[in-house]
């Protein structure tokens, strides 16, 4: 438990299918240096100030994760394992709805194994001040906006461009309210072409609350393709 009796929760998402990985094994269970991808982020949260962890898994994976991840590696802070839904936001909502009585929530993609204690510390300091924060890094490349024909339509100022990562961290009442509103307006938003891709967008769109960017790490990559496994193995040697 943090200072002033504050309670912190981590919702770790491991319900992805990993279609771009081209493997029968889901990416969150693929091995990096002999341990599954999901192990590394859970270990960071386990060793941190976080009080409890909710692990959100694919339908049918609950027993496997309980035995082969949580029990095998002694992740006693994982108090709930819940099944996710069709979209990412369904999975987040399932995780949030499985608990109550927290001050701050860290929502993290389990496919990002390189999250560090330093990132968690910066995120906690940020959310205490602003109530809504997301980790990210300034982009290194020039970004182009394409039109429908694949031609360049615009070149935004790189100085204002960030690549957003996780964890994304919010006050518990704020993120609960935002997701309740999202689910109540799901059909309306879908019909209007609004695609919800991360938690910050849920908060921004449904509550109008501004979200603060906080420094993540260029090593905090998301495992998406086979090359990412190789990159993560290199990073872990210096982790």
Tab-separated table of C-alpha atoms in Angstrom:
chain	number	residue	atom	x	y	z
A	1	UNK	CA	0.000	0.000	0.000
A	2	UNK	CA	1.323	3.418	-0.931
A	3	UNK	CA	1.673	6.516	1.212
A	4	UNK	CA	-1.438	7.978	2.848
A	5	UNK	CA	-3.049	4.554	2.608
A	6	UNK	CA	-3.562	4.807	-1.146
A	7	UNK	CA	-4.254	1.535	-2.934
A	8	UNK	CA	-2.963	0.786	-6.425
A	9	UNK	CA	-4.166	-1.810	-8.914
A	10	UNK	CA	-2.593	-3.158	-12.087
A	11	UNK	CA	-4.834	-4.519	-14.841
A	12	UNK	CA	-2.546	-6.575	-17.072
A	13	UNK	CA	-3.997	-7.530	-20.444
A	14	UNK	CA	-3.075	-10.925	-21.880
A	15	UNK	CA	-6.133	-11.628	-24.013
A	16	UNK	CA	-4.682	-10.848	-27.446
A	17	UNK	CA	-4.627	-13.379	-30.263
A	18	UNK	CA	-1.285	-12.300	-31.721
A	19	UNK	CA	-2.291	-12.859	-35.356
A	20	UNK	CA	0.696	-10.916	-36.705
A	21	UNK	CA	3.109	-13.221	-34.893
A	22	UNK	CA	2.401	-16.081	-37.310
A	23	UNK	CA	2.589	-18.692	-34.553
A	24	UNK	CA	0.145	-21.148	-33.013
A	25	UNK	CA	1.390	-20.005	-29.607
A	26	UNK	CA	-0.197	-16.755	-28.436
A	27	UNK	CA	2.409	-14.006	-28.210
A	28	UNK	CA	1.931	-13.498	-24.476
A	29	UNK	CA	3.000	-17.112	-23.886
A	30	UNK	CA	5.931	-17.194	-26.299
A	31	UNK	CA	9.291	-17.568	-24.580
A	32	UNK	CA	11.924	-14.889	-24.110
A	33	UNK	CA	15.047	-16.274	-22.454
A	34	UNK	CA	13.107	-19.313	-21.257
A	35	UNK	CA	10.167	-17.477	-19.703
A	36	UNK	CA	6.826	-16.437	-21.252
A	37	UNK	CA	6.434	-12.838	-22.435
A	38	UNK	CA	3.740	-12.175	-19.820
A	39	UNK	CA	6.114	-13.182	-17.009
A	40	UNK	CA	8.255	-10.077	-17.303
A	41	UNK	CA	5.628	-7.376	-16.842
A	42	UNK	CA	3.946	-9.367	-14.068
A	43	UNK	CA	7.331	-9.659	-12.315
A	44	UNK	CA	7.833	-5.883	-12.481
A	45	UNK	CA	4.394	-5.218	-10.992
A	46	UNK	CA	4.868	-7.999	-8.411
A	47	UNK	CA	8.109	-6.409	-7.179
A	48	UNK	CA	6.683	-2.864	-7.121
A	49	UNK	CA	4.423	-0.792	-4.857
A	50	UNK	CA	1.342	-2.183	-6.671
A	51	UNK	CA	-1.081	-3.769	-4.196
A	52	UNK	CA	-3.038	-6.113	-6.456
A	53	UNK	CA	-2.975	-7.368	-10.021
A	54	UNK	CA	-5.876	-8.422	-12.216
A	55	UNK	CA	-4.779	-10.617	-15.127
A	56	UNK	CA	-7.142	-10.527	-18.107
A	57	UNK	CA	-6.792	-13.584	-20.352
A	58	UNK	CA	-8.363	-15.082	-23.455
A	59	UNK	CA	-11.498	-17.198	-22.962
A	60	UNK	CA	-10.434	-20.692	-21.926
A	61	UNK	CA	-6.962	-19.655	-20.693
A	62	UNK	CA	-7.837	-19.096	-17.025
A	63	UNK	CA	-6.651	-22.447	-15.680
A	64	UNK	CA	-3.479	-22.411	-17.776
A	65	UNK	CA	-2.528	-18.947	-16.516
A	66	UNK	CA	-3.352	-19.828	-12.927
A	67	UNK	CA	-1.162	-22.927	-12.961
A	68	UNK	CA	1.583	-22.137	-15.468
A	69	UNK	CA	2.035	-18.413	-14.815
A	70	UNK	CA	0.680	-17.294	-11.441
A	71	UNK	CA	1.402	-20.374	-9.339
A	72	UNK	CA	4.552	-21.423	-11.175
A	73	UNK	CA	6.265	-18.076	-10.654
A	74	UNK	CA	4.704	-17.143	-7.310
A	75	UNK	CA	2.813	-14.044	-8.445
A	76	UNK	CA	0.752	-13.762	-5.262
A	77	UNK	CA	-0.368	-10.215	-6.077
A	78	UNK	CA	-2.481	-11.632	-8.941
A	79	UNK	CA	-5.753	-11.882	-7.003
A	80	UNK	CA	-8.088	-12.206	-9.988
A	81	UNK	CA	-7.856	-13.858	-13.379
A	82	UNK	CA	-10.739	-12.863	-15.641
A	83	UNK	CA	-11.614	-13.572	-19.239
A	84	UNK	CA	-11.426	-10.718	-21.721
A	85	UNK	CA	-13.835	-9.770	-24.459
A	86	UNK	CA	-14.002	-9.146	-28.168
A	87	UNK	CA	-12.187	-5.810	-28.177
A	88	UNK	CA	-9.421	-4.451	-25.979
A	89	UNK	CA	-11.803	-2.130	-24.206
A	90	UNK	CA	-14.069	-5.066	-23.317
A	91	UNK	CA	-11.078	-6.729	-21.667
A	92	UNK	CA	-10.163	-3.604	-19.713
A	93	UNK	CA	-13.765	-3.232	-18.560
A	94	UNK	CA	-13.817	-6.864	-17.410
A	95	UNK	CA	-10.688	-6.247	-15.359
A	96	UNK	CA	-12.021	-3.048	-13.805
A	97	UNK	CA	-15.376	-4.631	-12.982
A	98	UNK	CA	-13.723	-7.498	-11.078
A	99	UNK	CA	-12.497	-5.228	-8.259
A	100	UNK	CA	-13.369	-2.144	-6.208
A	101	UNK	CA	-11.935	0.278	-3.654
A	102	UNK	CA	-8.710	1.404	-5.281
A	103	UNK	CA	-7.213	4.850	-5.711
A	104	UNK	CA	-5.183	4.386	-8.902
A	105	UNK	CA	-5.250	1.871	-11.755
A	106	UNK	CA	-2.289	0.956	-13.974
A	107	UNK	CA	-3.545	-0.577	-17.232
A	108	UNK	CA	-0.774	-2.439	-19.035
A	109	UNK	CA	-0.427	-4.577	-22.144
A	110	UNK	CA	1.107	-7.886	-21.133
A	111	UNK	CA	2.850	-7.929	-24.506
A	112	UNK	CA	5.135	-5.110	-23.247
A	113	UNK	CA	7.669	-7.085	-21.169
A	114	UNK	CA	10.186	-4.262	-20.738
A	115	UNK	CA	8.206	-2.058	-18.339
A	116	UNK	CA	10.444	-0.989	-15.452
A	117	UNK	CA	10.167	0.122	-11.844
A	118	UNK	CA	11.283	3.588	-12.944
A	119	UNK	CA	8.391	3.857	-15.404
A	120	UNK	CA	5.959	2.818	-12.667
A	121	UNK	CA	7.406	5.389	-10.260
A	122	UNK	CA	7.121	8.201	-12.812
A	123	UNK	CA	3.572	7.142	-13.650
A	124	UNK	CA	2.526	7.121	-9.998
A	125	UNK	CA	3.937	10.607	-9.435
A	126	UNK	CA	2.127	11.799	-12.561
A	127	UNK	CA	-1.265	10.318	-11.725
A	128	UNK	CA	-1.127	11.712	-8.198
A	129	UNK	CA	-0.839	15.175	-9.710
A	130	UNK	CA	-3.008	14.929	-12.841
A	131	UNK	CA	-5.364	11.962	-12.304
A	132	UNK	CA	-4.869	10.691	-15.870
A	133	UNK	CA	-1.490	9.852	-17.411
A	134	UNK	CA	-0.087	7.718	-20.207
A	135	UNK	CA	3.491	6.664	-20.834
A	136	UNK	CA	5.078	7.349	-24.178
A	137	UNK	CA	8.161	8.570	-26.002
A	138	UNK	CA	8.729	11.361	-28.531
A	139	UNK	CA	8.793	9.909	-32.043
A	140	UNK	CA	12.165	9.693	-33.777
A	141	UNK	CA	10.832	9.486	-37.315
A	142	UNK	CA	9.033	12.022	-39.450
A	143	UNK	CA	5.341	11.083	-39.530
A	144	UNK	CA	3.200	11.383	-42.664
A	145	UNK	CA	-0.587	11.428	-42.847
A	146	UNK	CA	-1.801	9.527	-45.911
A	147	UNK	CA	-4.958	10.076	-47.928
A	148	UNK	CA	-7.208	7.330	-49.280
A	149	UNK	CA	-4.919	6.832	-52.286
A	150	UNK	CA	-1.816	6.390	-50.183
A	151	UNK	CA	-0.450	9.806	-51.029
A	152	UNK	CA	0.958	12.188	-48.441
A	153	UNK	CA	-1.766	14.507	-47.209
A	154	UNK	CA	0.050	16.169	-44.310
A	155	UNK	CA	3.279	16.179	-42.302
A	156	UNK	CA	2.593	16.989	-38.641
A	157	UNK	CA	5.227	18.730	-36.542
A	158	UNK	CA	7.407	15.972	-35.103
A	159	UNK	CA	8.132	18.071	-31.999
A	160	UNK	CA	4.577	17.439	-30.823
A	161	UNK	CA	4.339	13.744	-31.776
A	162	UNK	CA	4.565	10.972	-29.172
A	163	UNK	CA	4.353	7.206	-29.543
A	164	UNK	CA	2.047	6.100	-26.755
A	165	UNK	CA	2.805	3.037	-24.637
A	166	UNK	CA	1.465	1.420	-21.486
A	167	UNK	CA	0.998	1.550	-18.581
A	168	UNK	CA	-1.782	4.088	-18.820
A	169	UNK	CA	-2.649	5.248	-15.336
A	170	UNK	CA	-5.788	6.837	-13.933
A	171	UNK	CA	-7.611	7.585	-10.758
A	172	UNK	CA	-9.889	4.616	-10.162
A	173	UNK	CA	-13.172	6.599	-10.035
A	174	UNK	CA	-12.310	8.398	-13.298
A	175	UNK	CA	-11.490	5.283	-15.331
A	176	UNK	CA	-14.492	3.376	-13.924
A	177	UNK	CA	-16.779	6.234	-14.944
A	178	UNK	CA	-15.207	6.480	-18.396
A	179	UNK	CA	-15.616	2.774	-19.144
A	180	UNK	CA	-19.182	2.704	-17.832
A	181	UNK	CA	-20.011	5.552	-20.210
A	182	UNK	CA	-18.202	3.811	-23.074
A	183	UNK	CA	-20.148	0.582	-22.672
A	184	UNK	CA	-23.435	2.457	-22.413
A	185	UNK	CA	-22.679	4.323	-25.674
A	186	UNK	CA	-20.848	1.525	-27.474
A	187	UNK	CA	-23.265	1.140	-30.382
A	188	UNK	CA	-23.586	4.890	-30.851
A	189	UNK	CA	-19.813	5.413	-30.981
A	190	UNK	CA	-19.314	2.474	-33.330
A	191	UNK	CA	-22.004	3.767	-35.691
A	192	UNK	CA	-20.310	7.171	-35.799
A	193	UNK	CA	-16.983	5.597	-36.757
A	194	UNK	CA	-15.173	6.203	-33.471
A	195	UNK	CA	-12.545	3.472	-32.971
A	196	UNK	CA	-11.369	3.265	-29.367
A	197	UNK	CA	-7.733	2.154	-29.372
A	198	UNK	CA	-6.459	2.950	-25.894
A	199	UNK	CA	-7.549	3.953	-22.414
A	200	UNK	CA	-6.524	7.589	-22.798
A	201	UNK	CA	-8.960	7.873	-25.699
A	202	UNK	CA	-11.735	6.439	-23.532
A	203	UNK	CA	-11.130	9.086	-20.877
A	204	UNK	CA	-10.718	11.922	-23.378
A	205	UNK	CA	-13.764	10.984	-25.471
A	206	UNK	CA	-16.189	10.049	-22.721
A	207	UNK	CA	-15.278	12.456	-19.919
A	208	UNK	CA	-13.510	15.306	-21.709
A	209	UNK	CA	-10.658	15.018	-19.212
A	210	UNK	CA	-7.161	15.960	-20.414
A	211	UNK	CA	-4.514	13.228	-20.170
A	212	UNK	CA	-0.883	13.992	-19.286
A	213	UNK	CA	2.009	12.348	-21.123
A	214	UNK	CA	4.779	10.893	-18.976
A	215	UNK	CA	8.158	9.543	-20.085
A	216	UNK	CA	8.199	5.839	-20.896
A	217	UNK	CA	11.156	4.150	-22.579
A	218	UNK	CA	12.238	3.353	-26.112
A	219	UNK	CA	12.901	-0.179	-24.816
A	220	UNK	CA	9.298	-0.546	-23.645
A	221	UNK	CA	8.341	-2.213	-26.926
A	222	UNK	CA	5.212	-4.198	-27.694
A	223	UNK	CA	5.744	-7.773	-28.854
A	224	UNK	CA	3.867	-7.925	-32.142
A	225	UNK	CA	6.056	-9.662	-34.741
A	226	UNK	CA	8.781	-12.360	-34.533
A	227	UNK	CA	11.494	-9.692	-34.810
A	228	UNK	CA	10.236	-8.147	-31.569
A	229	UNK	CA	11.087	-11.342	-29.669
A	230	UNK	CA	14.687	-11.057	-30.847
A	231	UNK	CA	14.850	-7.372	-29.907
A	232	UNK	CA	13.429	-8.073	-26.456
A	233	UNK	CA	16.035	-10.789	-25.876
A	234	UNK	CA	18.777	-8.256	-26.614
A	235	UNK	CA	17.221	-5.701	-24.264
A	236	UNK	CA	16.843	-8.266	-21.471
A	237	UNK	CA	20.563	-8.963	-21.468
A	238	UNK	CA	21.030	-5.402	-20.207
A	239	UNK	CA	17.810	-5.191	-18.208
